């Protein structure tokens, strides 16, 4: 793949381990820094609420506490990214959005112009939902779907989700040991989208359903999405070299 605009999405469960930042963040930053030489790279990162909780353990079942945790955690998360990206000579930018930013064509166009300036200057945008001001009516709630919007509205060629879920399986791999990973998916049935959301980490929001919704949104618009492990980055490195052995590629017709 040459000179592509690629969006990466990293979830809380990939970044944090037992309430502490994992060295997986170092590895992801190293990968994105490598790719930024040849491609345009954007990162949609969760982890603000989780990071906030490490400093101030509020009960996150209350919405205003969750908003407060995001406000506490977002700068902490950015600091961790900034320090790591700087080691590779990369500048990062914080971009916080709400679903309402994608509701209006004018706001989306304005945001895209700004993103283009960042990318032309090799600055890596680190995007998250503006959780501290996002109330229900303007809330994505999960970064899987947010990253699909970012990919489509900011004209990216591909979304890569680095997750604790390393592929889509024929059945739930936790309950069925015969479940097999699917390499390519070209159609998502509605009943798959109506399952309950079941994130694997108590600070994560998504699960496989929100990933499928993101994939469906992009497939309907002819944009591919690749779901793979955030633990083993060799699979994404190989995939980008044209060698798809692990992970699921969702690829629909427009
Ligand atoms: N925006 C939330 C955060 O940064 C996470 C949403 C999600 O887990 O998808 O904490």
PDB file of N, CA and C in Angstrom, residues 1 4 148 151-152 155-159 185-186 214-225 249-254:
ATOM      1  N   UNK A   1       0.832  -1.212   0.000  1.00  0.00           N
ATOM      2  CA  UNK A   1       0.000   0.000   0.000  1.00  0.00           C
ATOM      3  C   UNK A   1       0.863   1.258   0.000  1.00  0.00           C
ATOM      4  N   UNK A   4      -1.269   6.175   1.607  1.00  0.00           N
ATOM      5  CA  UNK A   4      -2.699   6.133   1.929  1.00  0.00           C
ATOM      6  C   UNK A   4      -2.993   6.992   3.148  1.00  0.00           C
ATOM      7  N   UNK A 148     -15.274   5.218  12.475  1.00  0.00           N
ATOM      8  CA  UNK A 148     -15.826   4.996  11.132  1.00  0.00           C
ATOM      9  C   UNK A 148     -16.243   6.338  10.520  1.00  0.00           C
ATOM     10  N   UNK A 151     -13.160   8.205   9.482  1.00  0.00           N
ATOM     11  CA  UNK A 151     -12.607   7.617   8.250  1.00  0.00           C
ATOM     12  C   UNK A 151     -13.369   8.125   7.023  1.00  0.00           C
ATOM     13  N   UNK A 152     -14.682   8.084   7.100  1.00  0.00           N
ATOM     14  CA  UNK A 152     -15.492   8.488   5.946  1.00  0.00           C
ATOM     15  C   UNK A 152     -15.435  10.002   5.727  1.00  0.00           C
ATOM     16  N   UNK A 155     -12.123  11.569   4.628  1.00  0.00           N
ATOM     17  CA  UNK A 155     -11.582  11.029   3.362  1.00  0.00           C
ATOM     18  C   UNK A 155     -10.440  10.030   3.515  1.00  0.00           C
ATOM     19  N   UNK A 156     -10.504   9.166   4.504  1.00  0.00           N
ATOM     20  CA  UNK A 156      -9.431   8.168   4.643  1.00  0.00           C
ATOM     21  C   UNK A 156      -9.724   6.957   3.745  1.00  0.00           C
ATOM     22  N   UNK A 157      -8.682   6.200   3.457  1.00  0.00           N
ATOM     23  CA  UNK A 157      -8.799   5.037   2.567  1.00  0.00           C
ATOM     24  C   UNK A 157      -9.102   3.761   3.335  1.00  0.00           C
ATOM     25  N   UNK A 158      -8.804   3.763   4.637  1.00  0.00           N
ATOM     26  CA  UNK A 158      -8.867   2.515   5.394  1.00  0.00           C
ATOM     27  C   UNK A 158      -8.978   2.821   6.883  1.00  0.00           C
ATOM     28  N   UNK A 159      -9.787   2.020   7.584  1.00  0.00           N
ATOM     29  CA  UNK A 159      -9.819   2.064   9.063  1.00  0.00           C
ATOM     30  C   UNK A 159      -9.222   0.774   9.596  1.00  0.00           C
ATOM     31  N   UNK A 185     -14.904 -10.455   5.239  1.00  0.00           N
ATOM     32  CA  UNK A 185     -16.352 -10.371   5.398  1.00  0.00           C
ATOM     33  C   UNK A 185     -16.873  -9.369   4.382  1.00  0.00           C
ATOM     34  N   UNK A 186     -17.866  -9.786   3.579  1.00  0.00           N
ATOM     35  CA  UNK A 186     -18.391  -8.877   2.553  1.00  0.00           C
ATOM     36  C   UNK A 186     -19.829  -8.454   2.831  1.00  0.00           C
ATOM     37  N   UNK A 214     -19.541  -0.217  12.915  1.00  0.00           N
ATOM     38  CA  UNK A 214     -18.545   0.625  12.232  1.00  0.00           C
ATOM     39  C   UNK A 214     -18.231   0.051  10.857  1.00  0.00           C
ATOM     40  N   UNK A 215     -18.053  -1.269  10.812  1.00  0.00           N
ATOM     41  CA  UNK A 215     -17.724  -1.937   9.541  1.00  0.00           C
ATOM     42  C   UNK A 215     -18.853  -1.754   8.542  1.00  0.00           C
ATOM     43  N   UNK A 216     -20.081  -1.910   9.011  1.00  0.00           N
ATOM     44  CA  UNK A 216     -21.248  -1.793   8.106  1.00  0.00           C
ATOM     45  C   UNK A 216     -21.332  -0.383   7.520  1.00  0.00           C
ATOM     46  N   UNK A 217     -21.140   0.611   8.379  1.00  0.00           N
ATOM     47  CA  UNK A 217     -21.187   2.008   7.926  1.00  0.00           C
ATOM     48  C   UNK A 217     -20.174   2.226   6.799  1.00  0.00           C
ATOM     49  N   UNK A 218     -18.979   1.694   6.978  1.00  0.00           N
ATOM     50  CA  UNK A 218     -17.937   1.898   5.961  1.00  0.00           C
ATOM     51  C   UNK A 218     -18.164   1.026   4.731  1.00  0.00           C
ATOM     52  N   UNK A 219     -18.586  -0.216   4.946  1.00  0.00           N
ATOM     53  CA  UNK A 219     -18.825  -1.117   3.809  1.00  0.00           C
ATOM     54  C   UNK A 219     -19.878  -0.534   2.874  1.00  0.00           C
ATOM     55  N   UNK A 220     -20.924   0.067   3.465  1.00  0.00           N
ATOM     56  CA  UNK A 220     -21.985   0.678   2.644  1.00  0.00           C
ATOM     57  C   UNK A 220     -21.439   1.831   1.806  1.00  0.00           C
ATOM     58  N   UNK A 221     -20.298   2.343   2.196  1.00  0.00           N
ATOM     59  CA  UNK A 221     -19.708   3.481   1.481  1.00  0.00           C
ATOM     60  C   UNK A 221     -18.446   3.092   0.705  1.00  0.00           C
ATOM     61  N   UNK A 222     -18.226   1.784   0.632  1.00  0.00           N
ATOM     62  CA  UNK A 222     -17.114   1.272  -0.184  1.00  0.00           C
ATOM     63  C   UNK A 222     -15.723   1.458   0.414  1.00  0.00           C
ATOM     64  N   UNK A 223     -15.662   1.617   1.743  1.00  0.00           N
ATOM     65  CA  UNK A 223     -14.350   1.810   2.396  1.00  0.00           C
ATOM     66  C   UNK A 223     -14.023   0.573   3.250  1.00  0.00           C
ATOM     67  N   UNK A 224     -12.829   0.023   3.128  1.00  0.00           N
ATOM     68  CA  UNK A 224     -12.501  -1.171   3.909  1.00  0.00           C
ATOM     69  C   UNK A 224     -12.174  -0.884   5.376  1.00  0.00           C
ATOM     70  N   UNK A 225     -12.418  -1.882   6.202  1.00  0.00           N
ATOM     71  CA  UNK A 225     -12.034  -1.815   7.618  1.00  0.00           C
ATOM     72  C   UNK A 225     -11.335  -3.118   7.978  1.00  0.00           C
ATOM     73  N   UNK A 249     -10.803  -8.639   7.381  1.00  0.00           N
ATOM     74  CA  UNK A 249     -10.983  -7.493   6.482  1.00  0.00           C
ATOM     75  C   UNK A 249     -12.458  -7.420   6.093  1.00  0.00           C
ATOM     76  N   UNK A 250     -13.075  -6.278   6.390  1.00  0.00           N
ATOM     77  CA  UNK A 250     -14.474  -6.045   6.010  1.00  0.00           C
ATOM     78  C   UNK A 250     -14.442  -5.204   4.744  1.00  0.00           C
ATOM     79  N   UNK A 251     -15.062  -5.729   3.735  1.00  0.00           N
ATOM     80  CA  UNK A 251     -14.908  -5.084   2.437  1.00  0.00           C
ATOM     81  C   UNK A 251     -16.231  -5.180   1.691  1.00  0.00           C
ATOM     82  N   UNK A 252     -16.943  -4.079   1.600  1.00  0.00           N
ATOM     83  CA  UNK A 252     -18.255  -4.127   0.951  1.00  0.00           C
ATOM     84  C   UNK A 252     -18.234  -3.470  -0.408  1.00  0.00           C
ATOM     85  N   UNK A 253     -19.348  -3.583  -1.081  1.00  0.00           N
ATOM     86  CA  UNK A 253     -19.523  -2.906  -2.369  1.00  0.00           C
ATOM     87  C   UNK A 253     -20.254  -1.615  -2.079  1.00  0.00           C
ATOM     88  N   UNK A 254     -19.927  -0.579  -2.819  1.00  0.00           N
ATOM     89  CA  UNK A 254     -20.609   0.704  -2.616  1.00  0.00           C
ATOM     90  C   UNK A 254     -22.029   0.616  -3.141  1.00  0.00           C
TER      91      UNK A 254
END
